[in-house]
Structures are given as structure tokens and as C-alpha cells.
Short mmCIF file of C-alpha atoms (C1' of nucleotides) in Angstrom, two decimals:
data_model
loop_
_atom_site.label_atom_id
_atom_site.label_comp_id
_atom_site.label_asym_id
_atom_site.label_seq_id
_atom_site.Cartn_x
_atom_site.Cartn_y
_atom_site.Cartn_z
CA MET C 1 17.81 -20.25 16.77
CA LYS C 2 19.66 -17.92 15.25
CA LEU C 3 17.87 -14.99 12.58
CA ASP C 4 18.92 -14.93 8.83
CA ARG C 5 17.57 -12.58 5.47
CA ASP C 6 15.88 -15.94 4.64
CA ARG C 7 14.63 -16.79 7.90
CA ILE C 8 13.45 -13.81 8.10
CA VAL C 9 12.16 -13.60 4.50
CA GLU C 10 10.15 -16.59 5.56
CA GLU C 11 8.53 -15.82 8.74
CA ALA C 12 7.48 -12.44 6.61
CA PHE C 13 5.92 -14.54 4.03
CA ALA C 14 3.84 -15.86 7.14
CA LEU C 15 3.17 -13.48 8.79
CA LEU C 16 1.70 -11.85 5.46
CA GLU C 17 -0.76 -14.81 5.39
CA ALA C 18 -1.70 -15.18 8.79
CA ASP C 19 -2.95 -10.99 9.53
CA GLY C 20 -2.74 -9.02 6.07
CA LEU C 21 0.08 -6.80 4.18
CA ASP C 22 -1.65 -4.36 6.65
CA ALA C 23 -1.04 -5.67 10.34
CA PHE C 24 2.28 -6.79 8.44
CA SER C 25 4.90 -4.41 11.25
CA VAL C 26 8.18 -5.36 11.86
CA ARG C 27 7.40 -5.26 15.79
CA ARG C 28 4.98 -8.81 15.58
CA LEU C 29 7.81 -9.90 12.97
CA ALA C 30 9.99 -9.80 15.38
CA THR C 31 7.95 -10.70 18.07
CA ARG C 32 6.94 -14.24 15.61
CA LEU C 33 10.72 -14.68 15.66
CA GLY C 34 11.40 -14.62 19.09
CA VAL C 35 13.11 -11.21 19.15
CA GLN C 36 13.05 -7.74 19.60
CA PRO C 37 12.04 -5.15 16.76
CA PRO C 38 15.26 -3.98 16.29
CA ALA C 39 17.55 -7.31 15.73
CA LEU C 40 15.52 -7.61 12.36
CA TYR C 41 17.79 -4.31 11.33
CA TRP C 42 20.89 -5.78 11.37
CA HIS C 43 19.99 -7.69 8.93
CA VAL C 44 17.33 -6.25 6.45
CA GLU C 45 18.05 -2.77 5.89
CA SER C 46 14.69 -0.80 5.94
CA LYS C 47 10.95 -2.30 5.98
CA ALA C 48 11.03 -1.22 2.03
CA GLU C 49 13.51 -3.50 1.40
CA LEU C 50 12.33 -6.34 3.35
CA VAL C 51 8.98 -5.73 1.05
CA THR C 52 11.25 -5.38 -1.82
CA LEU C 53 13.04 -8.78 -0.89
CA MET C 54 9.24 -10.28 -0.63
CA ALA C 55 8.59 -9.33 -4.27
CA GLN C 56 11.53 -10.65 -6.26
CA ARG C 57 11.26 -14.04 -4.57
CA LEU C 58 7.08 -14.30 -6.16
CA TYR C 59 8.42 -13.08 -9.24
CA ALA C 60 11.12 -14.72 -10.02
CA GLU C 61 9.05 -17.72 -9.41
CA ALA C 62 6.65 -17.09 -11.71
CA ARG C 63 8.59 -16.38 -14.39
CA ALA C 64 10.70 -19.75 -13.52
CA GLY C 65 9.87 -23.04 -15.48
CA HIS C 66 8.02 -22.70 -18.81
CA GLU C 67 10.84 -23.76 -20.47
CA GLY C 68 8.71 -26.89 -22.97
CA LEU C 69 6.60 -23.70 -24.39
CA GLU C 70 8.74 -23.02 -27.72
CA GLU C 71 5.62 -20.07 -29.37
CA TRP C 72 6.80 -16.69 -27.68
CA ARG C 73 3.14 -16.04 -27.90
CA ASP C 74 2.90 -19.55 -26.40
CA TRP C 75 5.20 -18.24 -23.22
CA LEU C 76 4.02 -14.91 -22.89
CA ILE C 77 0.24 -16.98 -20.97
CA ALA C 78 1.54 -19.11 -19.78
CA PHE C 79 3.71 -16.90 -17.96
CA GLY C 80 0.79 -14.42 -17.19
CA HIS C 81 -0.82 -17.08 -15.92
CA ALA C 82 1.74 -18.19 -13.73
CA MET C 83 2.10 -14.26 -12.25
CA ARG C 84 -1.35 -13.67 -11.07
CA GLY C 85 -1.13 -17.39 -9.50
CA ARG C 86 2.13 -15.77 -7.74
CA LEU C 87 1.43 -13.14 -6.64
CA LEU C 88 -3.01 -14.25 -5.25
CA ALA C 89 -1.68 -17.15 -3.38
CA HIS C 90 -0.32 -15.53 -0.91
CA ARG C 91 -1.72 -13.26 1.35
CA ASP C 92 -2.45 -9.30 -0.72
CA GLY C 93 0.73 -11.00 -2.87
CA ALA C 94 -0.58 -8.06 -5.58
CA ARG C 95 -0.54 -4.48 -3.25
CA LEU C 96 3.34 -6.45 -2.05
CA CYS C 97 4.48 -6.33 -5.50
CA ALA C 98 2.42 -2.57 -5.81
CA VAL C 99 4.66 -1.17 -3.02
CA ALA C 100 7.69 -3.16 -3.42
CA GLU C 101 10.82 -1.11 -5.57
CA PRO C 102 12.99 -2.98 -7.48
CA ASP C 103 15.61 -4.78 -6.78
CA ARG C 104 18.74 -2.15 -6.98
CA ALA C 105 21.39 -4.56 -8.06
CA ALA C 106 20.01 -4.57 -12.02
CA THR C 107 22.17 -4.33 -14.24
CA ALA C 108 22.15 -4.27 -18.52
CA GLU C 109 22.46 -8.09 -17.69
CA THR C 110 18.87 -8.72 -14.77
CA ARG C 111 17.95 -7.05 -18.43
CA GLN C 112 18.69 -8.65 -21.25
CA ALA C 113 18.15 -12.02 -18.58
CA LEU C 114 14.21 -10.57 -18.69
CA ALA C 115 14.18 -10.68 -21.84
CA ALA C 116 16.20 -13.30 -22.68
CA PRO C 117 13.26 -16.08 -23.20
CA LEU C 118 11.71 -14.63 -25.55
CA ILE C 119 14.86 -13.28 -27.50
CA ALA C 120 15.20 -16.69 -27.76
CA ARG C 121 11.09 -17.52 -29.09
CA GLY C 122 12.41 -14.99 -31.29
CA LEU C 123 11.03 -10.92 -29.97
CA GLY C 124 14.01 -8.69 -29.46
CA GLU C 125 15.14 -7.46 -26.77
CA ASP C 126 13.47 -3.46 -27.73
CA VAL C 127 9.58 -5.69 -27.97
CA ALA C 128 10.56 -8.34 -25.38
CA LEU C 129 10.21 -6.09 -22.34
CA SER C 130 8.08 -4.30 -23.01
CA ARG C 131 5.32 -7.41 -24.03
CA LEU C 132 6.62 -8.91 -20.61
CA GLY C 133 5.54 -5.52 -19.00
CA SER C 134 2.43 -5.58 -20.46
CA VAL C 135 1.53 -9.20 -19.44
CA ILE C 136 2.75 -8.06 -15.50
CA ALA C 137 0.53 -5.12 -15.51
CA LEU C 138 -2.36 -6.69 -16.52
CA ALA C 139 -1.84 -9.29 -13.97
CA LEU C 140 -0.94 -7.00 -10.87
CA GLY C 141 -4.08 -4.29 -11.99
CA TRP C 142 -5.79 -7.88 -12.29
CA THR C 143 -5.09 -9.41 -8.96
CA ILE C 144 -4.86 -6.23 -6.94
CA TYR C 145 -8.96 -5.87 -7.12
CA GLU C 146 -8.88 -9.96 -6.60
CA GLN C 147 -7.29 -9.65 -3.44
CA ASN C 148 -9.42 -6.54 -2.14
CA GLY C 149 -11.92 -8.11 0.20
CA GLY C 150 -14.75 -5.50 -1.01
CA MET C 151 -13.73 -5.14 -4.08
CA HIS C 152 -13.95 -9.21 -4.37
CA ASP C 153 -17.37 -9.39 -3.08
CA TYR C 154 -18.33 -6.31 -5.48
CA LEU C 155 -16.71 -7.65 -8.26
CA GLU C 156 -16.83 -11.38 -8.63
CA ALA C 157 -21.67 -11.24 -8.76
CA LEU C 158 -19.81 -8.69 -12.44
CA PHE C 159 -17.69 -12.40 -13.77
CA ASP C 160 -15.91 -14.83 -13.37
CA PHE C 161 -12.41 -13.59 -12.33
CA ASP C 162 -10.66 -16.38 -13.70
CA ALA C 163 -12.26 -16.97 -17.07
CA SER C 164 -12.17 -13.11 -17.17
CA PHE C 165 -8.72 -13.02 -16.73
CA ALA C 166 -7.63 -16.02 -18.88
CA ALA C 167 -9.94 -14.15 -21.96
CA SER C 168 -8.42 -10.93 -20.97
CA LEU C 169 -5.02 -12.23 -20.94
CA GLU C 170 -5.27 -14.08 -24.16
CA ALA C 171 -6.85 -11.29 -25.90
CA MET C 172 -3.61 -9.40 -25.13
CA ILE C 173 -1.96 -11.79 -26.50
CA ALA C 174 -3.41 -12.33 -29.94
CA GLY C 175 -3.47 -8.70 -30.69
CA PHE C 176 -0.25 -8.38 -29.52
CA PRO C 177 1.22 -7.83 -33.85
CA ARG C 178 4.14 -10.58 -35.36
CA GLU C 179 6.77 -8.48 -34.23
CA ALA C 180 7.27 -4.10 -33.18
CA MET X 1 -14.01 28.05 6.78
CA LYS X 2 -16.90 25.13 8.04
CA LEU X 3 -15.58 21.99 6.78
CA ASP X 4 -17.74 19.23 4.72
CA ARG X 5 -16.90 16.27 2.80
CA ASP X 6 -16.55 18.54 -0.17
CA ARG X 7 -13.70 20.25 1.17
CA ILE X 8 -12.00 17.60 3.02
CA VAL X 9 -12.27 15.38 0.49
CA GLU X 10 -10.44 18.70 -1.91
CA GLU X 11 -7.96 19.33 0.67
CA ALA X 12 -7.57 15.37 0.50
CA PHE X 13 -5.99 15.66 -3.37
CA ALA X 14 -4.44 18.41 -2.50
CA LEU X 15 -2.17 16.78 0.33
CA LEU X 16 -1.87 13.38 -2.08
CA GLU X 17 -0.08 16.07 -4.59
CA ALA X 18 1.96 17.79 -2.27
CA ASP X 19 3.48 14.13 -0.01
CA GLY X 20 2.38 11.42 -1.69
CA LEU X 21 0.38 9.01 0.16
CA ASP X 22 2.83 7.67 3.05
CA ALA X 23 2.84 10.70 3.99
CA PHE X 24 -1.03 11.39 3.38
CA SER X 25 -2.06 11.18 7.67
CA VAL X 26 -5.25 12.44 8.49
CA ARG X 27 -3.35 14.01 11.17
CA ARG X 28 -1.58 16.30 8.54
CA LEU X 29 -5.10 16.44 6.39
CA ALA X 30 -6.43 18.72 9.11
CA THR X 31 -3.64 19.86 9.83
CA ARG X 32 -3.84 21.20 5.68
CA LEU X 33 -8.14 22.33 6.72
CA GLY X 34 -7.07 24.14 9.99
CA VAL X 35 -8.34 21.86 12.26
CA GLN X 36 -7.48 18.74 15.05
CA PRO X 37 -7.69 16.13 13.37
CA PRO X 38 -10.53 14.20 15.07
CA ALA X 39 -12.91 16.84 14.13
CA LEU X 40 -12.62 14.91 10.60
CA TYR X 41 -14.12 12.00 11.94
CA TRP X 42 -17.87 14.30 12.07
CA HIS X 43 -17.70 14.43 8.16
CA VAL X 44 -16.05 11.00 7.43
CA GLU X 45 -16.58 7.51 8.92
CA SER X 46 -12.82 6.31 9.03
CA LYS X 47 -9.36 7.36 6.64
CA ALA X 48 -10.98 4.06 4.54
CA GLU X 49 -13.52 5.56 3.82
CA LEU X 50 -11.28 9.13 2.98
CA VAL X 51 -9.92 6.81 0.05
CA THR X 52 -12.67 5.23 -1.02
CA LEU X 53 -14.41 8.29 -1.80
CA MET X 54 -11.24 9.45 -3.06
CA ALA X 55 -10.89 6.79 -6.07
CA GLN X 56 -14.47 7.02 -6.47
CA ARG X 57 -13.56 10.31 -7.99
CA LEU X 58 -10.81 9.26 -9.84
CA TYR X 59 -13.48 6.60 -11.57
CA ALA X 60 -15.87 9.12 -12.37
CA GLU X 61 -14.04 11.51 -14.54
CA ALA X 62 -12.60 8.18 -15.98
CA ARG X 63 -15.60 6.81 -17.24
CA ALA X 64 -17.01 10.94 -18.83
CA GLY X 65 -16.75 11.93 -21.63
CA HIS X 66 -16.10 8.88 -24.50
CA GLU X 67 -19.58 9.49 -26.11
CA GLY X 68 -19.08 10.56 -29.49
CA LEU X 69 -17.70 6.66 -29.90
CA GLU X 70 -20.05 4.69 -31.91
CA GLU X 71 -17.57 1.25 -31.91
CA TRP X 72 -17.32 -0.90 -28.19
CA ARG X 73 -13.52 -0.98 -29.58
CA ASP X 74 -13.08 3.06 -29.83
CA TRP X 75 -15.15 2.99 -26.77
CA LEU X 76 -13.34 1.26 -24.18
CA ILE X 77 -10.02 2.44 -25.75
CA ALA X 78 -10.98 5.58 -25.39
CA PHE X 79 -11.41 4.45 -21.58
CA GLY X 80 -8.50 2.75 -20.85
CA HIS X 81 -6.43 5.79 -21.96
CA ALA X 82 -8.89 7.98 -19.56
CA MET X 83 -7.94 5.98 -16.96
CA ARG X 84 -4.21 5.13 -16.99
CA GLY X 85 -5.05 9.23 -17.52
CA ARG X 86 -6.60 10.45 -13.84
CA LEU X 87 -4.35 7.90 -12.23
CA LEU X 88 -1.46 9.99 -13.91
CA ALA X 89 -3.38 13.11 -12.32
CA HIS X 90 -2.40 12.44 -9.16
CA ARG X 91 0.38 11.71 -7.26
CA ASP X 92 0.56 7.75 -6.05
CA GLY X 93 -3.47 7.64 -7.68
CA ALA X 94 -3.33 3.88 -8.71
CA ARG X 95 -1.81 3.25 -5.69
CA LEU X 96 -4.56 4.75 -4.21
CA CYS X 97 -6.91 3.56 -5.69
CA ALA X 98 -4.92 -0.22 -5.11
CA VAL X 99 -5.59 -0.15 -1.37
CA ALA X 100 -9.65 1.92 -2.39
CA GLU X 101 -12.60 -0.75 -1.22
CA PRO X 102 -15.94 -0.30 -3.25
CA ASP X 103 -19.03 1.90 -2.92
CA ARG X 104 -21.22 -0.36 -0.22
CA ALA X 105 -24.41 1.49 -1.30
CA ALA X 106 -23.63 0.16 -5.06
CA THR X 107 -26.52 -1.93 -6.19
CA ALA X 108 -27.91 -3.64 -9.44
CA GLU X 109 -28.75 -0.29 -11.15
CA THR X 110 -25.27 0.75 -10.65
CA ARG X 111 -23.83 -2.54 -11.56
CA GLN X 112 -26.76 -1.21 -15.11
CA ALA X 113 -25.22 1.94 -14.56
CA LEU X 114 -21.01 0.27 -15.41
CA ALA X 115 -21.76 -1.15 -18.27
CA ALA X 116 -24.10 1.05 -19.93
CA PRO X 117 -22.08 2.56 -22.63
CA LEU X 118 -20.87 -0.64 -23.44
CA ILE X 119 -24.48 -2.47 -23.78
CA ALA X 120 -25.85 0.25 -25.99
CA ARG X 121 -22.52 0.12 -28.09
CA GLY X 122 -23.65 -3.87 -28.47
CA LEU X 123 -22.24 -6.56 -25.97
CA GLY X 124 -24.22 -8.14 -23.38
CA GLU X 125 -23.93 -7.30 -20.26
CA ASP X 126 -21.61 -10.32 -18.87
CA VAL X 127 -19.04 -10.05 -21.36
CA ALA X 128 -19.86 -5.27 -21.15
CA LEU X 129 -18.81 -6.28 -17.21
CA SER X 130 -15.54 -8.49 -17.75
CA ARG X 131 -14.06 -5.70 -20.48
CA LEU X 132 -14.71 -3.24 -18.47
CA GLY X 133 -13.09 -4.86 -15.25
CA SER X 134 -9.77 -5.66 -17.95
CA VAL X 135 -9.64 -2.70 -19.28
CA ILE X 136 -9.40 -1.09 -15.62
CA ALA X 137 -6.67 -3.79 -14.56
CA LEU X 138 -4.75 -3.42 -17.00
CA ALA X 139 -4.77 0.77 -16.45
CA LEU X 140 -3.83 -0.20 -12.63
CA GLY X 141 -1.63 -2.36 -13.47
CA TRP X 142 0.17 0.02 -15.74
CA THR X 143 -0.47 2.40 -13.93
CA ILE X 144 1.37 1.37 -9.90
CA TYR X 145 4.63 0.57 -11.88
CA GLU X 146 4.99 4.15 -13.49
CA GLN X 147 3.88 5.85 -10.44
CA ASN X 148 6.17 4.02 -8.07
CA GLY X 149 9.26 6.13 -7.81
CA GLY X 150 12.29 3.36 -8.24
CA MET X 151 10.35 0.89 -10.32
CA HIS X 152 9.35 3.83 -12.44
CA ASP X 153 13.05 5.48 -13.15
CA TYR X 154 13.72 1.30 -13.74
CA LEU X 155 11.28 -0.03 -16.42
CA GLU X 156 11.09 3.39 -18.22
CA ALA X 157 15.14 2.66 -19.44
CA LEU X 158 13.77 -0.64 -21.10
CA PHE X 159 10.33 0.40 -22.42
CA ASP X 160 7.75 3.92 -22.90
CA PHE X 161 5.51 3.95 -20.78
CA ASP X 162 2.90 6.06 -23.57
CA ALA X 163 3.83 3.59 -26.93
CA SER X 164 4.24 0.53 -24.09
CA PHE X 165 0.08 0.49 -22.96
CA ALA X 166 -1.22 2.10 -26.12
CA ALA X 167 0.38 -0.57 -27.47
CA SER X 168 -1.38 -3.15 -24.98
CA LEU X 169 -3.94 -2.05 -24.62
CA GLU X 170 -5.26 -1.22 -28.09
CA ALA X 171 -3.59 -5.55 -28.83
CA MET X 172 -6.47 -6.54 -26.01
CA ILE X 173 -9.31 -5.41 -27.54
CA ALA X 174 -8.48 -6.02 -31.13
CA GLY X 175 -7.98 -9.71 -29.33
CA PHE X 176 -10.88 -9.21 -27.46
CA PRO X 177 -14.18 -11.82 -29.34
CA ARG X 178 -16.34 -9.65 -31.68
CA GLU X 179 -19.12 -10.70 -28.82
CA ALA X 180 -18.51 -13.56 -26.28
"C1'" DC Q 1 43.97 -17.75 30.39
"C1'" DT Q 2 43.48 -13.49 29.04
"C1'" DC Q 3 42.74 -9.54 25.34
"C1'" DC Q 4 40.03 -7.67 22.00
"C1'" DG Q 5 37.19 -7.39 18.27
"C1'" DT Q 6 33.93 -7.63 15.56
"C1'" DA Q 7 28.43 -10.49 15.56
"C1'" DA Q 8 24.47 -9.75 17.28
"C1'" DC Q 9 20.91 -8.71 19.83
"C1'" DT Q 10 18.18 -5.79 23.83
"C1'" DT Q 11 16.99 -2.13 25.65
"C1'" DA Q 12 15.25 3.28 25.58
"C1'" DA Q 13 13.54 5.91 23.41
"C1'" DC Q 14 11.76 9.65 18.64
"C1'" DG Q 15 8.13 11.38 16.81
"C1'" DG Q 16 5.14 9.42 14.23
"C1'" DT Q 17 0.48 7.71 12.87
"C1'" DG Q 18 -5.30 5.78 13.24
"C1'" DT Q 19 -8.87 5.74 16.43
"C1'" DT Q 20 -12.09 6.42 20.43
"C1'" DA Q 21 -14.36 8.81 24.68
"C1'" DA Q 22 -15.61 12.43 27.04
"C1'" DA Q 23 -15.73 17.64 27.93
"C1'" DT Q 24 -16.72 22.02 25.26
"C1'" DA Q 25 -19.14 25.63 22.35
"C1'" DC Q 26 -22.30 27.51 19.95
"C1'" DA Q 27 -26.47 28.52 17.21
"C1'" DA Q 28 -31.18 27.22 16.78
"C1'" DA Q 29 -36.04 26.72 18.77
"C1'" DG Q 30 -38.99 26.29 22.30
"C1'" DC S 1 -33.56 32.37 29.49
"C1'" DT S 2 -33.24 26.82 29.04
"C1'" DT S 3 -32.82 23.27 25.97
"C1'" DT S 4 -31.57 21.01 22.13
"C1'" DG S 5 -28.39 18.81 18.44
"C1'" DT S 6 -24.42 19.76 15.19
"C1'" DA S 7 -19.85 20.59 15.27
"C1'" DT S 8 -14.61 20.85 17.62
"C1'" DT S 9 -11.66 20.76 21.07
"C1'" DT S 10 -8.19 18.05 23.79
"C1'" DA S 11 -6.98 14.13 26.01
"C1'" DA S 12 -5.57 9.92 26.32
"C1'" DC S 13 -5.07 4.98 23.77
"C1'" DA S 14 -2.29 1.18 20.52
"C1'" DC S 15 0.27 0.64 17.44
"C1'" DC S 16 4.30 2.32 13.51
"C1'" DG S 17 9.31 2.96 11.51
"C1'" DT S 18 13.22 3.85 12.92
"C1'" DT S 19 17.91 4.81 15.25
"C1'" DA S 20 21.89 5.10 19.07
"C1'" DA S 21 23.80 3.46 22.30
"C1'" DG S 22 24.61 -0.09 25.22
"C1'" DT S 23 25.54 -5.91 25.98
"C1'" DT S 24 25.90 -10.37 25.09
"C1'" DA S 25 28.36 -14.39 22.22
"C1'" DC S 26 32.54 -15.77 20.83
"C1'" DG S 27 36.62 -16.32 18.30
"C1'" DG S 28 40.83 -15.62 17.45
"C1'" DA S 29 45.23 -13.44 19.24
"C1'" DG S 30 49.30 -12.93 22.05
#
DNA sequence: CTCCGTAACTTAACGGTGTTAAATACAAAG
DNA sequence: CTTTGTATTTAACACCGTTAAGTTACGGAG
């Protein structure tokens, strides 16, 4: 069965799911793919690039599918929940994104594309990017604790994850000034 | 020069500062301390415990010193800025806290102590802990991006770190209902 | 059919990692 | 002097990401 980037990334997610980020190694991934470790380096530059590929798939999934919402606040809330949802959907998804580097092929167009949904709903580009960043940061920080085994058990005795995240996300977005 | 937990943690921070989290290894730390690597295991259970010790020092620093503020909102804002400040004060401080486990010796008293500053300013314990968690999550998520070399360069072209963090922190806290 | 070049992969190795078990130094106590 | 416990070293294990060099597979050109 031949190797390619897509199959590598797919199996990488399976390995992450099965063994977690700490045991996520190039060598174990190669075993799963029925191949010797260095074979992966033909298709992928480094483990870091592979992680970046995985993270970018996560980010892209979170941005998709909120077309029906007309208010930027509603869009941001939906996006925030989707972001947390995608992070939680994979074991150690948050830590994965925490170590991932940005897409090196990012251009001014990428930047425009990122801001587009919010611009279309009335925000200026600078504000749009700032708001987006804030929501992503909240979701990432939140899920990092939520997915940290020990922290999870410790914190779930202190408050409810779902309810508290929803409350803080809604508070933050409600608190954003109409335009700035 | 004899070894003890305090000296280990201190030198660990120095190593983190000098070489970053990726190069932060037990072996390099031992070299810095003029000792063979396994010597550290007499004083510390594992690298994970050492990281937890370091993270807890960070958290404690962030909580200290906001006595003058009488409103819980003001206290939370000061704490949020302090939290980000302490994370930024050490290279890879955010990622360090992201992988740290909670204090295993945490009790119901610890929980009470955590919530105390907010309870003293009028919040119920459950709400206090939830609010505290939200602010920490925002600060952690934010600084993770801020300290990720590639992401930093990528994002600083999109918005201003200081201003955007302040805006989202203030928005979130302003958006929290008076009591819930 | 043969030759060649490229793509895709393997084998072998390098220098690193966290951690453990066993042997050792050393100071205090009896 | 001997014993005891603390603190450290030496040696080793099983991993890790990555590179260099060798090998196979295969498609197109002559």
C-alpha cells in the first residue's frame, strides 16, 4: 500500500487517538503504516511539519459551516464552540495545536480569507483578526486544561466544563464593543 | 554544592530561559548542576514532577499581590494581566504550564484558597472558580501563541498582542453577569 | 529488449532522551 | 571500628528524530 501525505496524516490522527501525543512518534507511525521510519521523510519534511499539517486540518474544520449566521457575534460564538469541539474531537488536540507552527505558505490572501466571515458581517479587518484570535486563544487555553488528564480530574470537581466555557465565550463576545 | 529541590527548580528555570522547552532535558539540567543525571531522581520523582513544580511557582506568583482591589472585576483583570505577565516572563512559560499536571496534594482547602480572593469580593465559590478558570484559560491560550516562535511572527502582523489581549480580557470580564 | 533516471523505500547509524538498578562515597550514630 | 541511611555515580535499557547511503521499482527513450 503506497504512501502519500494524506494517508500519513490520516494514520497520524489514528495514532494520536490510540496512544496520545506523548507516545506519538515517527517510528510508531511508520510501524502503523507498514514502513520503515525514514520512509516518511520522503513525503514530509519533519515531525514538526507533520504536526503542523494535522493542526491546520483542525483549524480548517473549525472555520467551516457557520454560513447561516448573520450577526458577527453569533458567528463568533458558533466558531468558538466549533473550535473547542474540534480540539476535543481528537485526543490531545489542544496540545497538538499548541506546538504546531503556522502555515509557512501564508500570504496576505490567507489573512483576508481568515477575516472574511467577520468582515462580511460588518467588522473591519484588523478588528476581525483580533476577535478571531481572542476566541481561538480562549478555546485553546480551555481545552488544554480539559484534555490534561490530571488537570481534568482536578478541575471538573471545581466547575462544569461545558457550562463554564459557554459562559466565558458568551461573556467575552457580549463584552466586545460594537466596533473598535 | 549540595543538591535540593529548590536549587534544582531554580536552575531548571535558568535552563529553560537559556535553551527553551524543547532542549530542556534532565541530562542538560544535571550538567548545569555539576551532577550526573540520575542524581536528580533522588530529589524529584520524574521530569513531569519537576515541570509541575515549576508551573505551580508560576501560578502562585500570578495570584499574589492584588490585595488593593475591591471589586471582583478589577481583581480578575489584574489577575489576568499578571497571569499573562508571569507566563511571558519565562521562555516557553505557557507550554510549560500546558503540560504540567496539577498539584497532587490539592485538597478542599486548596480549592477554598483559590477562590478566596473572589469570594471576599462577593462571588459565590462555584462562580469564583469558574471565573478564575476562564481567565487562566484565556491567558494561557493567548500566551501559547505569543510564545510560539513561528506563530508569534505570523500573528503579530495581524494584530497587536498587548492591546488585543487587554481588549478580550476586559470584554470577557465586563460580559460576566453580576452573579450567576 | 535494454538502458537510464527518478521516485520511493530500506538498512545502518548518530547523538540524543527519560529512567532504572546496582555499586559506591560519605557523614552521623552506636 | 562498625553500622546505617542519605546522596550520588556508573552502567545500562529502550526509546527518540533524523541523516547518509544503498537498494528496489518502474516508466520512458533509444
